[in-house]
Coordinates of C-alpha atoms (C1' of nucleotides) in Angstrom, one line a residue:
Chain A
X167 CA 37.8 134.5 -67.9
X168 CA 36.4 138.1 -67.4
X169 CA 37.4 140.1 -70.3
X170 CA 35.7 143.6 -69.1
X171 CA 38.9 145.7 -68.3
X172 CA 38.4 147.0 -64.8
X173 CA 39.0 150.5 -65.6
X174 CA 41.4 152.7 -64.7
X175 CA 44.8 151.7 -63.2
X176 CA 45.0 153.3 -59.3
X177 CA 41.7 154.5 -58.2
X178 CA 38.6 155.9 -60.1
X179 CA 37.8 158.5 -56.9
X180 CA 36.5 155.1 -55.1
X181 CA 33.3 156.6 -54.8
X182 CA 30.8 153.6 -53.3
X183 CA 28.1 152.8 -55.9
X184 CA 30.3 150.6 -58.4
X185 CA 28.8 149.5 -61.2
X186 CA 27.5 146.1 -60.2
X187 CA 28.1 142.8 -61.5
X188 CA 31.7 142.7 -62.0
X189 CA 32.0 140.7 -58.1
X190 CA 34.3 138.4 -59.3
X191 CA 36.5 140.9 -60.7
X192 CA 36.8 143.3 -58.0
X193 CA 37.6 140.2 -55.5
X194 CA 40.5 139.3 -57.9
X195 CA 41.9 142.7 -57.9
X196 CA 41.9 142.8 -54.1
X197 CA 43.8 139.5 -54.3
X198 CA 46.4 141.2 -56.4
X199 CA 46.6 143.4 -53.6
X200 CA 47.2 140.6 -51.2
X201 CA 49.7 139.0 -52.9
X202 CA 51.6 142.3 -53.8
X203 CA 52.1 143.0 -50.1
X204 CA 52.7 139.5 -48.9
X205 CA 55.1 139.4 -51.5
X206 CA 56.9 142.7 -51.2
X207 CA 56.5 143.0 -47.1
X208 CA 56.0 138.9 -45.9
X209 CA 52.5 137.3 -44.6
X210 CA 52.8 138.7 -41.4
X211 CA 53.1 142.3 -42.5
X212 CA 49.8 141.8 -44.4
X213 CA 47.3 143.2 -42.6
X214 CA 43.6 143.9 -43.8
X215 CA 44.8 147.7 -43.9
X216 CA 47.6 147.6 -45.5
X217 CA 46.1 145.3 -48.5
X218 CA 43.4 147.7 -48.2
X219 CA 46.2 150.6 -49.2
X220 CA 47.5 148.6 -51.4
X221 CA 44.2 148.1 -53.5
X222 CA 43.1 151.8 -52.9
X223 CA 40.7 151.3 -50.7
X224 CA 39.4 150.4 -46.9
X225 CA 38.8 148.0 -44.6
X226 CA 35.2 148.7 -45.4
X227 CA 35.8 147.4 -48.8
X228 CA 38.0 144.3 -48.1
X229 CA 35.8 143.1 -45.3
X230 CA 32.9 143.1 -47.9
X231 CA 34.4 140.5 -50.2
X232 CA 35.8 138.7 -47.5
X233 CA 34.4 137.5 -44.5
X234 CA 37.9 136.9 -42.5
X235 CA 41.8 137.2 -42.9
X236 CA 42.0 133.4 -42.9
X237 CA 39.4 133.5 -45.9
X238 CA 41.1 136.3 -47.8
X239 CA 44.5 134.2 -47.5
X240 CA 43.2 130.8 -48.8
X241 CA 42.0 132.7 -51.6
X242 CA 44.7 133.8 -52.2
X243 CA 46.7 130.6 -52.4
X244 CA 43.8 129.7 -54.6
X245 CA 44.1 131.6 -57.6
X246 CA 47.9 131.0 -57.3
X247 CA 47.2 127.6 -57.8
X248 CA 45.4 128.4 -60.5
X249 CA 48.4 130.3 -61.9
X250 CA 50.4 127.4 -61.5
X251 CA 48.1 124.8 -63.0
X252 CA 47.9 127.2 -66.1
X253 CA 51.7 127.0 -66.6
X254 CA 52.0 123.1 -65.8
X255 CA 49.4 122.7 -68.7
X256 CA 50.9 125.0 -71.1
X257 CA 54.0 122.8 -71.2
X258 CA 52.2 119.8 -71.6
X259 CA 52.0 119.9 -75.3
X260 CA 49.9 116.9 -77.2
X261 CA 51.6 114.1 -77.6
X262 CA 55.1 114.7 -77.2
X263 CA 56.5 115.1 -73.8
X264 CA 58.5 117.6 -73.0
X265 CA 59.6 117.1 -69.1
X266 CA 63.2 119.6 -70.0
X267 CA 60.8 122.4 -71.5
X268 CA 58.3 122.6 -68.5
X269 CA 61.0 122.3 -65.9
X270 CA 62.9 125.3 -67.3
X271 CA 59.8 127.5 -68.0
X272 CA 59.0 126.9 -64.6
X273 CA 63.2 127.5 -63.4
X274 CA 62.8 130.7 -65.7
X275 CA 59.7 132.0 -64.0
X276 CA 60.9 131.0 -60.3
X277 CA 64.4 133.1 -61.5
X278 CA 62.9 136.2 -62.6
X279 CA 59.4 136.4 -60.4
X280 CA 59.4 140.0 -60.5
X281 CA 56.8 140.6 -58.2
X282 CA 57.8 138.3 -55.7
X283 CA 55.2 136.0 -56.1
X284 CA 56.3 132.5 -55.2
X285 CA 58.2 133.7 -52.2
X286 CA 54.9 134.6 -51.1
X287 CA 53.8 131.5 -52.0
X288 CA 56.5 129.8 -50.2
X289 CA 55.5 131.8 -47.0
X290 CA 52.0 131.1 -47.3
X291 CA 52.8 127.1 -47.5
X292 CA 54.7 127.1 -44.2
X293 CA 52.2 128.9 -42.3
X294 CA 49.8 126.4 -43.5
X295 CA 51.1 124.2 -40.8
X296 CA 49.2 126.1 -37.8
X297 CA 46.0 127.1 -40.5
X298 CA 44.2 124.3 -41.2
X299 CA 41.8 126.2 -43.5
X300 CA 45.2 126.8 -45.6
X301 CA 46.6 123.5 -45.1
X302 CA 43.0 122.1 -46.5
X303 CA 43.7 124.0 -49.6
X304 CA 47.4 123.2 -50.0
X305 CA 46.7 119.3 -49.7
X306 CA 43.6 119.4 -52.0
X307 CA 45.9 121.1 -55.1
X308 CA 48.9 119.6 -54.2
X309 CA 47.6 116.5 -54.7
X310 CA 46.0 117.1 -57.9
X311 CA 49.0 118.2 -59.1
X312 CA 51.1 116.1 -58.7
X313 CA 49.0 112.9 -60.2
X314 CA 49.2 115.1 -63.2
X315 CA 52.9 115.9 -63.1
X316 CA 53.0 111.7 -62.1
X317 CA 50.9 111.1 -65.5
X318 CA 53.6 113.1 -67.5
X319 CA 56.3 110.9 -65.5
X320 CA 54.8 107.8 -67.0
X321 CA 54.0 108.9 -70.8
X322 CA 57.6 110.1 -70.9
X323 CA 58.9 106.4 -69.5
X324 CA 56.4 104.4 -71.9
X325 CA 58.2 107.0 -74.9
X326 CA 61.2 105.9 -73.7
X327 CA 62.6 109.2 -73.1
X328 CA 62.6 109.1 -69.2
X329 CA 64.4 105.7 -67.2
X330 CA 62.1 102.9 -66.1
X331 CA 63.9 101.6 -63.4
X332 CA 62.0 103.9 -60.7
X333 CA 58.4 104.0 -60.7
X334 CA 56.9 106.8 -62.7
X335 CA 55.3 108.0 -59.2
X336 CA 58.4 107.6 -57.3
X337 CA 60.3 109.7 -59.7
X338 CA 57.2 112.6 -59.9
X339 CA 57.9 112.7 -56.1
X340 CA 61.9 113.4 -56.4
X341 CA 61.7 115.6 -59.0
X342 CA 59.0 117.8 -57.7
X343 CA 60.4 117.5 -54.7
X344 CA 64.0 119.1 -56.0
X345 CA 62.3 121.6 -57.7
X346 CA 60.1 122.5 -53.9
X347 CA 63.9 122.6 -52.7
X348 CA 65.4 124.9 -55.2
X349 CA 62.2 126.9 -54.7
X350 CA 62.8 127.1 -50.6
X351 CA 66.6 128.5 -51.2
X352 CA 65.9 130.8 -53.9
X353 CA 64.8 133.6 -51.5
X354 CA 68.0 133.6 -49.4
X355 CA 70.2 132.8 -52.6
X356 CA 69.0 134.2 -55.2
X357 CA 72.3 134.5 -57.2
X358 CA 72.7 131.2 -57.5
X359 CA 70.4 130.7 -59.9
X360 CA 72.1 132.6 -62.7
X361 CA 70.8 131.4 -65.8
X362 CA 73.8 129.7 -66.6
X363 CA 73.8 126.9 -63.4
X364 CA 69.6 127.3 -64.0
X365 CA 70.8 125.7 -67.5
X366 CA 73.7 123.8 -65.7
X367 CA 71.2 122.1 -63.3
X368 CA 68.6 121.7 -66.0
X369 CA 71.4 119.6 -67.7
X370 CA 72.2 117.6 -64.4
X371 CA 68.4 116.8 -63.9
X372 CA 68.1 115.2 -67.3
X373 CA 70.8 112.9 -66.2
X374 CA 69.3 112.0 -63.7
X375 CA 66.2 110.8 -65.1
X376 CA 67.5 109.7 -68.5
X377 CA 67.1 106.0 -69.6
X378 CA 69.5 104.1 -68.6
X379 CA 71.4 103.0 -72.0
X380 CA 74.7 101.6 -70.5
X381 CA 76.9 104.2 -72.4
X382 CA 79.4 104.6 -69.9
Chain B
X116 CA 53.0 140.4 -3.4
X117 CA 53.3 137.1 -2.0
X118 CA 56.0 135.4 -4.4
X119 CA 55.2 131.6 -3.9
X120 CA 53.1 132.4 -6.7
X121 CA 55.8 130.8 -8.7
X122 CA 55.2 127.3 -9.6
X123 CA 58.6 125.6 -10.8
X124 CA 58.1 123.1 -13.5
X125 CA 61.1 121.0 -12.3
X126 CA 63.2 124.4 -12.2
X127 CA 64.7 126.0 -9.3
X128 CA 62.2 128.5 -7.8
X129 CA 63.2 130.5 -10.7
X130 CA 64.0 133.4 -8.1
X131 CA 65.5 136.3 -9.1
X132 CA 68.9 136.3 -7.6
X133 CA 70.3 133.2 -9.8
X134 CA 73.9 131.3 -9.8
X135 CA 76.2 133.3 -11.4
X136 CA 78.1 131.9 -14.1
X137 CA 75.4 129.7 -16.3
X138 CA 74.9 132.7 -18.3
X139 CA 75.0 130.0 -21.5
X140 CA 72.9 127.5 -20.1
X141 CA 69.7 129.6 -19.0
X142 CA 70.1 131.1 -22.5
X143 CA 70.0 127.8 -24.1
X144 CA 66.9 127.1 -21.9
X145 CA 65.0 130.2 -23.2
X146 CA 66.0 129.5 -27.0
X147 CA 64.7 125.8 -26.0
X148 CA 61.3 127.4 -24.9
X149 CA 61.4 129.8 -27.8
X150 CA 61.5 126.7 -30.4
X151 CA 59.2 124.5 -28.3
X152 CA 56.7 127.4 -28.8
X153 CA 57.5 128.2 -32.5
X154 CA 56.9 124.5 -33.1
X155 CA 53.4 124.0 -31.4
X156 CA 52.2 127.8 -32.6
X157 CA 53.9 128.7 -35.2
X158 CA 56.3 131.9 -35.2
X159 CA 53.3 134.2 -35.7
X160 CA 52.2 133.1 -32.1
X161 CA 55.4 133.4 -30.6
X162 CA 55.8 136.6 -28.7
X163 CA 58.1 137.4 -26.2
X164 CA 55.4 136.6 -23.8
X165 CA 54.5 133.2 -24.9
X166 CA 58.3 132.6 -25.1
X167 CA 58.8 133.8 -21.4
X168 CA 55.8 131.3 -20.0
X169 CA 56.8 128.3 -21.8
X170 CA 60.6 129.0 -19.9
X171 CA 58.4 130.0 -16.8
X172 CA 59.3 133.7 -15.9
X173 CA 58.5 136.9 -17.6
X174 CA 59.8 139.0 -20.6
X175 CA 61.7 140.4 -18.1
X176 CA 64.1 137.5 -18.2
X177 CA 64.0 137.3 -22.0
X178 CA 64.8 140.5 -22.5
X179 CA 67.7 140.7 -20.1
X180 CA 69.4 137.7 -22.5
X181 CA 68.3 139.1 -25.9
X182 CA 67.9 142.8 -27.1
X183 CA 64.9 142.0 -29.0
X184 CA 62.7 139.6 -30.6
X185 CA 64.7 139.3 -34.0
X186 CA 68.1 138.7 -32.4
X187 CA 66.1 136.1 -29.8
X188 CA 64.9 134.3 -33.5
X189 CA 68.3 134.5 -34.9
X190 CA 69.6 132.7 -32.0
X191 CA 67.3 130.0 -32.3
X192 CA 68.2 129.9 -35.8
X193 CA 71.6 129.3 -35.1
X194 CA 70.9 126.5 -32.3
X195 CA 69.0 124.8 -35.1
X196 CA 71.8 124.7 -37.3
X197 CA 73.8 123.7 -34.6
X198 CA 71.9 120.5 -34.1
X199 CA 72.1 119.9 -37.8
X200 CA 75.5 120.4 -38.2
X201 CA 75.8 117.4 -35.2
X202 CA 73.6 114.9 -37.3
X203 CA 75.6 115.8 -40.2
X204 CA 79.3 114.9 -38.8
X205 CA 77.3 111.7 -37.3
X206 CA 76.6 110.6 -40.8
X207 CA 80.0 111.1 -41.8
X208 CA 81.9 107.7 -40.4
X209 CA 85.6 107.3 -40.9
X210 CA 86.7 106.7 -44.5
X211 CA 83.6 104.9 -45.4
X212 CA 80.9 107.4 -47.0
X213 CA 77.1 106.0 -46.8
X214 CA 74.7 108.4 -48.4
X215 CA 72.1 106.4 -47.7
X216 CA 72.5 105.6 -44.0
X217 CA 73.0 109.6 -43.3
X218 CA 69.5 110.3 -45.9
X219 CA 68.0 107.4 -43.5
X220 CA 69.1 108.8 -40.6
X221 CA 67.6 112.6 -41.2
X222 CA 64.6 111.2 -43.0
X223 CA 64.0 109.2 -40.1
X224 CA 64.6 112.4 -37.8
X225 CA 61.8 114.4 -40.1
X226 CA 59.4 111.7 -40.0
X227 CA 59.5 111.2 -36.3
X228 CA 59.9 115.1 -35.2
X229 CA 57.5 114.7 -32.3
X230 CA 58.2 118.1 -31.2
X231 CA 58.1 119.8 -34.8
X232 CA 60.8 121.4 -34.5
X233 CA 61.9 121.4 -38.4
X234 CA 59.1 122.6 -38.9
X235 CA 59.6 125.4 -36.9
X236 CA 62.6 125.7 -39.3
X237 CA 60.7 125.9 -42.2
X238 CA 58.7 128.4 -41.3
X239 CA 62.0 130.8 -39.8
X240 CA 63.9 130.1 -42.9
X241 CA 60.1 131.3 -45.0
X242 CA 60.4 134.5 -42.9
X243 CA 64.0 134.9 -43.6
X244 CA 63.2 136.6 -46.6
X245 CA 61.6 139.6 -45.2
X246 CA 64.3 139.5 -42.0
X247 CA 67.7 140.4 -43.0
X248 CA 69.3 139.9 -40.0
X249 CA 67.3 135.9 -40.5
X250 CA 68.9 136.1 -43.8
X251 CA 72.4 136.1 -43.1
X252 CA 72.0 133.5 -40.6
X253 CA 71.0 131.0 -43.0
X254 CA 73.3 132.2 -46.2
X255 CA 76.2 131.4 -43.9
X256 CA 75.3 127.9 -42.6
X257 CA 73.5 126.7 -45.4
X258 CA 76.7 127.3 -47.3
X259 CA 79.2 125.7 -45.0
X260 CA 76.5 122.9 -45.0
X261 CA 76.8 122.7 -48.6
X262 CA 80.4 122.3 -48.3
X263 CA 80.2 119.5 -46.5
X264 CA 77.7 117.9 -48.4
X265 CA 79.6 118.4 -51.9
X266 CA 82.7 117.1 -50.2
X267 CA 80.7 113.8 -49.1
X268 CA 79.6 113.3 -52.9
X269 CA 83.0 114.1 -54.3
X270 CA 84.7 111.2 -51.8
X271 CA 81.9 108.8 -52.6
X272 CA 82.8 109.9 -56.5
X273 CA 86.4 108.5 -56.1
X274 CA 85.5 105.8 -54.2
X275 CA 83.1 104.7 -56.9
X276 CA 79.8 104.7 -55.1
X277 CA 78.2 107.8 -56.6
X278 CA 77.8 108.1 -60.5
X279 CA 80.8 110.5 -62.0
X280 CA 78.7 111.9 -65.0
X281 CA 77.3 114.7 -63.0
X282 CA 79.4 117.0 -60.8
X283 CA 79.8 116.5 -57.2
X284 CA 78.4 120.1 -56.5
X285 CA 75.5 120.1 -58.5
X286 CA 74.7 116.1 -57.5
X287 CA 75.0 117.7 -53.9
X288 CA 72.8 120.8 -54.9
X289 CA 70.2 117.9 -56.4
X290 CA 70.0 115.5 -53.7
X291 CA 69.6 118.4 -50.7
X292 CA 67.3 120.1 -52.7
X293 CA 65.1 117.1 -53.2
X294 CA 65.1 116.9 -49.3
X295 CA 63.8 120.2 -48.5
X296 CA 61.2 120.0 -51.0
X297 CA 60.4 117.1 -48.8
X298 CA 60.7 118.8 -45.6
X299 CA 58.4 121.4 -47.3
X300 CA 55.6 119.1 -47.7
X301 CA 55.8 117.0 -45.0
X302 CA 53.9 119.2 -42.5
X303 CA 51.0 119.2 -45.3
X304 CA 50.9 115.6 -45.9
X305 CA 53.3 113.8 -43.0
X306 CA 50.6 110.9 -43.6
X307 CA 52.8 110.2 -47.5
X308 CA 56.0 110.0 -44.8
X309 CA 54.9 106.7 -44.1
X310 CA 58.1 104.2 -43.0
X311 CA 57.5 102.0 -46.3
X312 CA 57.4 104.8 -48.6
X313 CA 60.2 106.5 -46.9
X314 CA 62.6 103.4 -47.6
X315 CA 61.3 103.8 -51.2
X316 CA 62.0 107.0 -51.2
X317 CA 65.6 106.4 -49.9
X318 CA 65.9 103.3 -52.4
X319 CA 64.9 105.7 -55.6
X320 CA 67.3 108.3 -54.1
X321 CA 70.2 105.6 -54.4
X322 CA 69.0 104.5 -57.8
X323 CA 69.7 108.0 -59.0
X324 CA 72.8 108.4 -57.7
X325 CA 74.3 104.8 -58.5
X326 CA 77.2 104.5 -60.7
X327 CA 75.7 104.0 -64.4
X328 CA 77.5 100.7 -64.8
X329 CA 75.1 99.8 -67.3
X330 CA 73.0 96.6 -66.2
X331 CA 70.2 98.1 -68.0
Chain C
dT146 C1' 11.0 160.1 -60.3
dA147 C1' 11.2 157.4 -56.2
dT148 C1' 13.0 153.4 -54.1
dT149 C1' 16.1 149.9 -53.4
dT150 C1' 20.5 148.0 -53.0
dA151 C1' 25.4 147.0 -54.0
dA152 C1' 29.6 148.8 -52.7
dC153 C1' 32.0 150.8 -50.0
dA154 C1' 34.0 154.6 -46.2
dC155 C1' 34.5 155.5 -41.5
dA156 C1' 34.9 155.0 -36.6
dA157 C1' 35.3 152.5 -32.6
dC158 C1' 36.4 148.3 -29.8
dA159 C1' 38.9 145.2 -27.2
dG160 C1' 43.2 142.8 -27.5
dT161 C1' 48.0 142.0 -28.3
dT162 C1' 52.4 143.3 -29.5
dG163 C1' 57.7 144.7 -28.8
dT164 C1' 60.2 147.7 -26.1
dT165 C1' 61.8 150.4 -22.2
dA166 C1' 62.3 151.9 -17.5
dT167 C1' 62.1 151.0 -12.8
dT168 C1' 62.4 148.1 -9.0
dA169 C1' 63.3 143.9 -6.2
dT170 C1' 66.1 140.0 -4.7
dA171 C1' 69.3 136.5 -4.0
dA172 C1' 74.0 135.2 -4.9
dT173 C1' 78.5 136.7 -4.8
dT174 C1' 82.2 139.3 -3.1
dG175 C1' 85.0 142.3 -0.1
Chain D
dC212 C1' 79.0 141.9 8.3
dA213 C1' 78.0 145.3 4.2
dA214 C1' 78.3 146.2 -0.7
dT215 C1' 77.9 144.9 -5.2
dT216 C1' 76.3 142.5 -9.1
dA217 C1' 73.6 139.3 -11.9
dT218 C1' 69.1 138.1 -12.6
dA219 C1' 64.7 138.9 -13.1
dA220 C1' 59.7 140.7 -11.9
dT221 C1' 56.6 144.4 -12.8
dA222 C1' 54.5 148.1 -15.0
dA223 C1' 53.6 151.2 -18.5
dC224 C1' 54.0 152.7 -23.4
dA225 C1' 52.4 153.7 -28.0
dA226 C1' 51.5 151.2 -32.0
dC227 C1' 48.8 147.8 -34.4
dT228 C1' 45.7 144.2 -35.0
dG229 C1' 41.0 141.8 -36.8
dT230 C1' 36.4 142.5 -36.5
dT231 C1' 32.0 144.8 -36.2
dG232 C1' 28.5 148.2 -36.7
dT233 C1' 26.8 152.3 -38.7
dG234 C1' 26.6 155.5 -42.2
dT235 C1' 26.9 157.1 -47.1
dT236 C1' 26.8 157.2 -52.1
dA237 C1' 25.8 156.2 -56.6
dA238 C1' 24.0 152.8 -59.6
dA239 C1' 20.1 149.7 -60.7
dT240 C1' 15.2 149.1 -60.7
dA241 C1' 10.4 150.0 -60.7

DNA sequence: TATTTAACACAACAGTTGTTATTATAATTG
DNA sequence: CAATTATAATAACAACTGTTGTGTTAAATA
């Protein structure tokens, strides 16, 4: 990725000739700026202005990189994506499969998210509904994800360290599934997902999808 | 101003001076537009305007039941929960627990949803976040929900129906969290909610849950 | 240096929004 | 009958919204 640090945190006076050639850059930090509000204040509260604020800038500026709302907010769920698809691959380490790993990397990030940033994700997904733009983009990624998370599914069955009685894409589809659910309640509940009943339902999902070796 | 102007879709003239004493009712049938609207639009799109045509009268009326907008959603909210509560109890049939026949039953109810209204749902409880008074609404029924749930589990624990090696309250926490992450993608995809796929769904959902008697 | 151009600021537009205040009317009641 | 009350229409408000068009400035280029 780009390596050039964008200088200066808040706002280098803004003055209007930028250097050029750093587009993609600039367009990335505005979609920090996006996310921070949609996160901290909810999609509806994101207007151009206020992500505009938030990036210390105007309109002007937002409206240059992006040709509409609708644009700016599927770009958004974009490099989100791209954020998740990053931290799926990190846990898929060669060889071994490691389904317990991943799943509480990805517990431990939904847990602490800081910045809010999968609540805004969460939003953005259920206004995808009545934006088919949005919706285009969820069902494009979602779908590549999972034949990925699927392929993990399967590797882990042939090791014999995941049950074979439920087909490898069946079982993708529930756990992913639970994990969307604990995802959808964290917002409202968030102290139920202490790190001890994080580690407790951890525990509970191995279980669930451990071979079935007739010990009890 | 000539009033014939009103048009009554199969309602009463809607005149001004209504029967006293239906006070419930007529705000059932505004929450009823309210949803019907958030369904087809989404809840961006539902202003107090919108709300007040869909019922057939002005904001006049919906602002004589509800003091604003956010107490209006809240209401809904609550309706919602109401219905969910019903389906729920329906599942739960003297004595007998059947998972699977109440998982059926709702799956069937989300794959059918002509009039979208869970996924008006979905969308509310998204907002929630950024809506206390949404919020609290949802951390109170989804709890008492729970409850149920866990106690549905637990009996079907005793009876020998549901595996014992993971606690009722987290199987419950597993199995209704696997759910909504269905319900989340189902407005994406509702095409993978196919009637096949659902019973395989349902069928994988029992295999997880089944007593580990150890037949392989 | 002169010119061009990328990168914005700024202002204005036409809508839409929730909310409140005022008024009208039909049903109920005395 | 008249008076009251529940129900609702109507109108006006200020606050925002996305979008567009027109400037403006500094960097790149010649």
């Amino acid at each position: 990725m780009n390596s050039t640090a964008r200088k200066s945190r808040s706002k280098p006076p803004a003055s209007r000739g930028r250097p050029v050639g750093d587009r993609e850059a600039r367009r990335a930090e505005l979609l920090d700026a996006a996310m921070s509000v949609i996160a901290q204040e909810g999609f509806a509260e994101a207007s151009l202005r206020k992500v505009a604020e938030r990036a210390g800038c105007t309109t002007g500026a937002v409206t240059y990189y992006f040709a509409n709302r609708e644009e700016m907010m599927a770009a958004v769920i974009e490099s989100q994506f791209d954020v998740f698809d990053a931290m799926l691959r990190a846990g898929e380490s060669d060889g071994r499969i490691d389904v317990r790993a991943g799943l509480k990397r990805w517990l431990d990030w939904l847990s602490s998210d800081e910045k809010g940033e999968w609540v805004a994700n969460f939003q953005l997904l259920s206004l995808a509904r009545h934006e088919p733009a949005l919706a285009a983009v969820y069902k494009r990624r979602y779908a590549a994800y999972r034949d990925v998370f699927a392929a993990m599914i399967a590797r882990g069955q042939r090791q014999g360290t995941i049950r074979r009685d439920i087909p490898a894409e069946l079982l993708a589809d529930q756990i992913s599934a639970m994990g969307d659910g604990w995802m959808m309640l964290f917002p409202i509940e968030p102290e139920r997902f202490q790190p001890n009943r994080v580690k407790a339902l951890l525990d509970a999902t191995m279980a669930l999808i451990a071979p079935r070796t007739g010990w009890q």
